[in-house]
Amino acid sequence: MAKKSNRRLLREKTLQILYAYELNGEGLSALTEFVLSDLSSQTDIDFAKQLINKTIANREILDEKIQAKVANWEMDRIALIDRILLRIGIAELLYFPDIPPKVTINEIIEIAKDFSTSNSNKFINGILDAIYNDLKNSGQLNKSGRGLIEKSLPKKSKDS
């Protein structure tokens, strides 16, 4: 079995914190401190806390984007783990300009394979991909840096 990336572990911890918070509705800072207590890198702690805070602070916006893609489906019929993973993924797409969209989508899909149902990864992939395309087409995708934006290479003519 391949070793999980550091960011994958941080995303999994974020999922655990958000899941417990969703069930309890309180104690976010205590939950966060407890789950992240084994981390030694301040950079890792900061990333996880930022992901948690962006996901919670923008929950309404994130849920609206999910709801738009599951038009004839009640939000509460989507498994809680899947809802949280979708929120995390959309938050990364919207609020983390240094993370490539493909990395975000792939990471969330892989986490879904480990933590959710057998079909969740396909469902999540479809929703995140559709939201990613909407953001890209509307110019709302705020990504910068090497490898973060898909650029089309000019097609070579037959003469060159």
mmCIF file with all atom_site columns, N, CA and C in Angstrom, residues 46-79:
data_model
loop_
_atom_site.group_PDB
_atom_site.id
_atom_site.type_symbol
_atom_site.label_atom_id
_atom_site.label_alt_id
_atom_site.label_comp_id
_atom_site.label_asym_id
_atom_site.label_entity_id
_atom_site.label_seq_id
_atom_site.pdbx_PDB_ins_code
_atom_site.Cartn_x
_atom_site.Cartn_y
_atom_site.Cartn_z
_atom_site.occupancy
_atom_site.B_iso_or_equiv
_atom_site.pdbx_formal_charge
_atom_site.auth_seq_id
_atom_site.auth_comp_id
_atom_site.auth_asym_id
_atom_site.auth_atom_id
_atom_site.pdbx_PDB_model_num
ATOM 1   N N  . ASP A 1 46 ? -1.607  25.004 10.186 1.00 0.00 ? 46 ASP A N  1
ATOM 2   C CA . ASP A 1 46 ? -2.216  26.191 9.564  1.00 0.00 ? 46 ASP A CA 1
ATOM 3   C C  . ASP A 1 46 ? -3.057  25.811 8.350  1.00 0.00 ? 46 ASP A C  1
ATOM 4   N N  . PHE A 1 47 ? -2.543  24.884 7.512  1.00 0.00 ? 47 PHE A N  1
ATOM 5   C CA . PHE A 1 47 ? -3.301  24.446 6.345  1.00 0.00 ? 47 PHE A CA 1
ATOM 6   C C  . PHE A 1 47 ? -4.621  23.801 6.767  1.00 0.00 ? 47 PHE A C  1
ATOM 7   N N  . ALA A 1 48 ? -4.551  22.876 7.715  1.00 0.00 ? 48 ALA A N  1
ATOM 8   C CA . ALA A 1 48 ? -5.762  22.180 8.168  1.00 0.00 ? 48 ALA A CA 1
ATOM 9   C C  . ALA A 1 48 ? -6.763  23.162 8.770  1.00 0.00 ? 48 ALA A C  1
ATOM 10  N N  . LYS A 1 49 ? -6.298  24.067 9.606  1.00 0.00 ? 49 LYS A N  1
ATOM 11  C CA . LYS A 1 49 ? -7.199  25.046 10.225 1.00 0.00 ? 49 LYS A CA 1
ATOM 12  C C  . LYS A 1 49 ? -7.818  25.968 9.184  1.00 0.00 ? 49 LYS A C  1
ATOM 13  N N  . GLN A 1 50 ? -7.021  26.379 8.205  1.00 0.00 ? 50 GLN A N  1
ATOM 14  C CA . GLN A 1 50 ? -7.556  27.236 7.150  1.00 0.00 ? 50 GLN A CA 1
ATOM 15  C C  . GLN A 1 50 ? -8.627  26.493 6.345  1.00 0.00 ? 50 GLN A C  1
ATOM 16  N N  . LEU A 1 51 ? -8.381  25.232 6.028  1.00 0.00 ? 51 LEU A N  1
ATOM 17  C CA . LEU A 1 51 ? -9.355  24.433 5.279  1.00 0.00 ? 51 LEU A CA 1
ATOM 18  C C  . LEU A 1 51 ? -10.638 24.247 6.088  1.00 0.00 ? 51 LEU A C  1
ATOM 19  N N  . ILE A 1 52 ? -10.497 23.970 7.372  1.00 0.00 ? 52 ILE A N  1
ATOM 20  C CA . ILE A 1 52 ? -11.666 23.823 8.247  1.00 0.00 ? 52 ILE A CA 1
ATOM 21  C C  . ILE A 1 52 ? -12.455 25.126 8.291  1.00 0.00 ? 52 ILE A C  1
ATOM 22  N N  . ASN A 1 53 ? -11.765 26.230 8.540  1.00 0.00 ? 53 ASN A N  1
ATOM 23  C CA . ASN A 1 53 ? -12.436 27.522 8.686  1.00 0.00 ? 53 ASN A CA 1
ATOM 24  C C  . ASN A 1 53 ? -13.090 27.994 7.395  1.00 0.00 ? 53 ASN A C  1
ATOM 25  N N  . LYS A 1 54 ? -12.420 27.815 6.260  1.00 0.00 ? 54 LYS A N  1
ATOM 26  C CA . LYS A 1 54 ? -13.008 28.219 4.969  1.00 0.00 ? 54 LYS A CA 1
ATOM 27  C C  . LYS A 1 54 ? -14.243 27.373 4.660  1.00 0.00 ? 54 LYS A C  1
ATOM 28  N N  . THR A 1 55 ? -14.195 26.100 5.010  1.00 0.00 ? 55 THR A N  1
ATOM 29  C CA . THR A 1 55 ? -15.318 25.204 4.740  1.00 0.00 ? 55 THR A CA 1
ATOM 30  C C  . THR A 1 55 ? -16.525 25.581 5.602  1.00 0.00 ? 55 THR A C  1
ATOM 31  N N  . ILE A 1 56 ? -16.293 25.875 6.854  1.00 0.00 ? 56 ILE A N  1
ATOM 32  C CA . ILE A 1 56 ? -17.399 26.233 7.750  1.00 0.00 ? 56 ILE A CA 1
ATOM 33  C C  . ILE A 1 56 ? -17.933 27.635 7.443  1.00 0.00 ? 56 ILE A C  1
ATOM 34  N N  . ALA A 1 57 ? -17.030 28.586 7.260  1.00 0.00 ? 57 ALA A N  1
ATOM 35  C CA . ALA A 1 57 ? -17.441 29.979 7.033  1.00 0.00 ? 57 ALA A CA 1
ATOM 36  C C  . ALA A 1 57 ? -18.225 30.150 5.736  1.00 0.00 ? 57 ALA A C  1
ATOM 37  N N  . ASN A 1 58 ? -17.959 29.301 4.752  1.00 0.00 ? 58 ASN A N  1
ATOM 38  C CA . ASN A 1 58 ? -18.594 29.443 3.438  1.00 0.00 ? 58 ASN A CA 1
ATOM 39  C C  . ASN A 1 58 ? -19.577 28.319 3.142  1.00 0.00 ? 58 ASN A C  1
ATOM 40  N N  . ARG A 1 59 ? -20.063 27.682 4.176  1.00 0.00 ? 59 ARG A N  1
ATOM 41  C CA . ARG A 1 59 ? -20.935 26.514 4.012  1.00 0.00 ? 59 ARG A CA 1
ATOM 42  C C  . ARG A 1 59 ? -22.142 26.799 3.111  1.00 0.00 ? 59 ARG A C  1
ATOM 43  N N  . GLU A 1 60 ? -22.784 27.945 3.306  1.00 0.00 ? 60 GLU A N  1
ATOM 44  C CA . GLU A 1 60 ? -23.959 28.277 2.483  1.00 0.00 ? 60 GLU A CA 1
ATOM 45  C C  . GLU A 1 60 ? -23.611 28.334 1.005  1.00 0.00 ? 60 GLU A C  1
ATOM 46  N N  . ILE A 1 61 ? -22.522 29.006 0.675  1.00 0.00 ? 61 ILE A N  1
ATOM 47  C CA . ILE A 1 61 ? -22.078 29.127 -0.725 1.00 0.00 ? 61 ILE A CA 1
ATOM 48  C C  . ILE A 1 61 ? -21.735 27.744 -1.278 1.00 0.00 ? 61 ILE A C  1
ATOM 49  N N  . LEU A 1 62 ? -21.028 26.959 -0.491 1.00 0.00 ? 62 LEU A N  1
ATOM 50  C CA . LEU A 1 62 ? -20.623 25.621 -0.927 1.00 0.00 ? 62 LEU A CA 1
ATOM 51  C C  . LEU A 1 62 ? -21.842 24.737 -1.160 1.00 0.00 ? 62 LEU A C  1
ATOM 52  N N  . ASP A 1 63 ? -22.793 24.796 -0.238 1.00 0.00 ? 63 ASP A N  1
ATOM 53  C CA . ASP A 1 63 ? -24.014 23.996 -0.381 1.00 0.00 ? 63 ASP A CA 1
ATOM 54  C C  . ASP A 1 63 ? -24.853 24.439 -1.583 1.00 0.00 ? 63 ASP A C  1
ATOM 55  N N  . GLU A 1 64 ? -24.870 25.736 -1.862 1.00 0.00 ? 64 GLU A N  1
ATOM 56  C CA . GLU A 1 64 ? -25.593 26.224 -3.054 1.00 0.00 ? 64 GLU A CA 1
ATOM 57  C C  . GLU A 1 64 ? -24.990 25.630 -4.319 1.00 0.00 ? 64 GLU A C  1
ATOM 58  N N  . LYS A 1 65 ? -23.673 25.561 -4.370 1.00 0.00 ? 65 LYS A N  1
ATOM 59  C CA . LYS A 1 65 ? -23.004 25.000 -5.556 1.00 0.00 ? 65 LYS A CA 1
ATOM 60  C C  . LYS A 1 65 ? -23.304 23.508 -5.691 1.00 0.00 ? 65 LYS A C  1
ATOM 61  N N  . ILE A 1 66 ? -23.338 22.802 -4.570 1.00 0.00 ? 66 ILE A N  1
ATOM 62  C CA . ILE A 1 66 ? -23.691 21.373 -4.599 1.00 0.00 ? 66 ILE A CA 1
ATOM 63  C C  . ILE A 1 66 ? -25.141 21.217 -5.049 1.00 0.00 ? 66 ILE A C  1
ATOM 64  N N  . GLN A 1 67 ? -26.036 21.991 -4.432 1.00 0.00 ? 67 GLN A N  1
ATOM 65  C CA . GLN A 1 67 ? -27.464 21.903 -4.737 1.00 0.00 ? 67 GLN A CA 1
ATOM 66  C C  . GLN A 1 67 ? -27.747 22.164 -6.216 1.00 0.00 ? 67 GLN A C  1
ATOM 67  N N  . ALA A 1 68 ? -27.000 23.077 -6.806 1.00 0.00 ? 68 ALA A N  1
ATOM 68  C CA . ALA A 1 68 ? -27.188 23.389 -8.230 1.00 0.00 ? 68 ALA A CA 1
ATOM 69  C C  . ALA A 1 68 ? -26.867 22.183 -9.121 1.00 0.00 ? 68 ALA A C  1
ATOM 70  N N  . LYS A 1 69 ? -26.005 21.307 -8.641 1.00 0.00 ? 69 LYS A N  1
ATOM 71  C CA . LYS A 1 69 ? -25.611 20.136 -9.438 1.00 0.00 ? 69 LYS A CA 1
ATOM 72  C C  . LYS A 1 69 ? -26.458 18.897 -9.142 1.00 0.00 ? 69 LYS A C  1
ATOM 73  N N  . VAL A 1 70 ? -27.211 18.929 -8.074 1.00 0.00 ? 70 VAL A N  1
ATOM 74  C CA . VAL A 1 70 ? -28.097 17.809 -7.737 1.00 0.00 ? 70 VAL A CA 1
ATOM 75  C C  . VAL A 1 70 ? -29.525 18.342 -7.652 1.00 0.00 ? 70 VAL A C  1
ATOM 76  N N  . ALA A 1 71 ? -29.944 19.008 -8.701 1.00 0.00 ? 71 ALA A N  1
ATOM 77  C CA . ALA A 1 71 ? -31.190 19.772 -8.726 1.00 0.00 ? 71 ALA A CA 1
ATOM 78  C C  . ALA A 1 71 ? -32.412 19.023 -8.197 1.00 0.00 ? 71 ALA A C  1
ATOM 79  N N  . ASN A 1 72 ? -32.558 17.772 -8.523 1.00 0.00 ? 72 ASN A N  1
ATOM 80  C CA . ASN A 1 72 ? -33.746 17.022 -8.101 1.00 0.00 ? 72 ASN A CA 1
ATOM 81  C C  . ASN A 1 72 ? -33.460 16.104 -6.922 1.00 0.00 ? 72 ASN A C  1
ATOM 82  N N  . TRP A 1 73 ? -32.547 16.499 -6.075 1.00 0.00 ? 73 TRP A N  1
ATOM 83  C CA . TRP A 1 73 ? -32.111 15.673 -4.967 1.00 0.00 ? 73 TRP A CA 1
ATOM 84  C C  . TRP A 1 73 ? -32.037 16.535 -3.717 1.00 0.00 ? 73 TRP A C  1
ATOM 85  N N  . GLU A 1 74 ? -32.597 16.043 -2.631 1.00 0.00 ? 74 GLU A N  1
ATOM 86  C CA . GLU A 1 74 ? -32.533 16.772 -1.364 1.00 0.00 ? 74 GLU A CA 1
ATOM 87  C C  . GLU A 1 74 ? -31.119 16.681 -0.798 1.00 0.00 ? 74 GLU A C  1
ATOM 88  N N  . MET A 1 75 ? -30.609 17.788 -0.276 1.00 0.00 ? 75 MET A N  1
ATOM 89  C CA . MET A 1 75 ? -29.255 17.794 0.289  1.00 0.00 ? 75 MET A CA 1
ATOM 90  C C  . MET A 1 75 ? -29.116 16.772 1.420  1.00 0.00 ? 75 MET A C  1
ATOM 91  N N  . ASP A 1 76 ? -30.169 16.627 2.222  1.00 0.00 ? 76 ASP A N  1
ATOM 92  C CA . ASP A 1 76 ? -30.054 15.700 3.352  1.00 0.00 ? 76 ASP A CA 1
ATOM 93  C C  . ASP A 1 76 ? -30.100 14.232 2.925  1.00 0.00 ? 76 ASP A C  1
ATOM 94  N N  . ARG A 1 77 ? -30.359 13.971 1.646  1.00 0.00 ? 77 ARG A N  1
ATOM 95  C CA . ARG A 1 77 ? -30.301 12.600 1.139  1.00 0.00 ? 77 ARG A CA 1
ATOM 96  C C  . ARG A 1 77 ? -28.887 12.223 0.696  1.00 0.00 ? 77 ARG A C  1
ATOM 97  N N  . ILE A 1 78 ? -28.016 13.231 0.577  1.00 0.00 ? 78 ILE A N  1
ATOM 98  C CA . ILE A 1 78 ? -26.613 12.962 0.258  1.00 0.00 ? 78 ILE A CA 1
ATOM 99  C C  . ILE A 1 78 ? -25.929 12.561 1.565  1.00 0.00 ? 78 ILE A C  1
ATOM 100 N N  . ALA A 1 79 ? -25.198 11.478 1.532  1.00 0.00 ? 79 ALA A N  1
ATOM 101 C CA . ALA A 1 79 ? -24.510 10.999 2.739  1.00 0.00 ? 79 ALA A CA 1
ATOM 102 C C  . ALA A 1 79 ? -23.681 12.129 3.343  1.00 0.00 ? 79 ALA A C  1
#
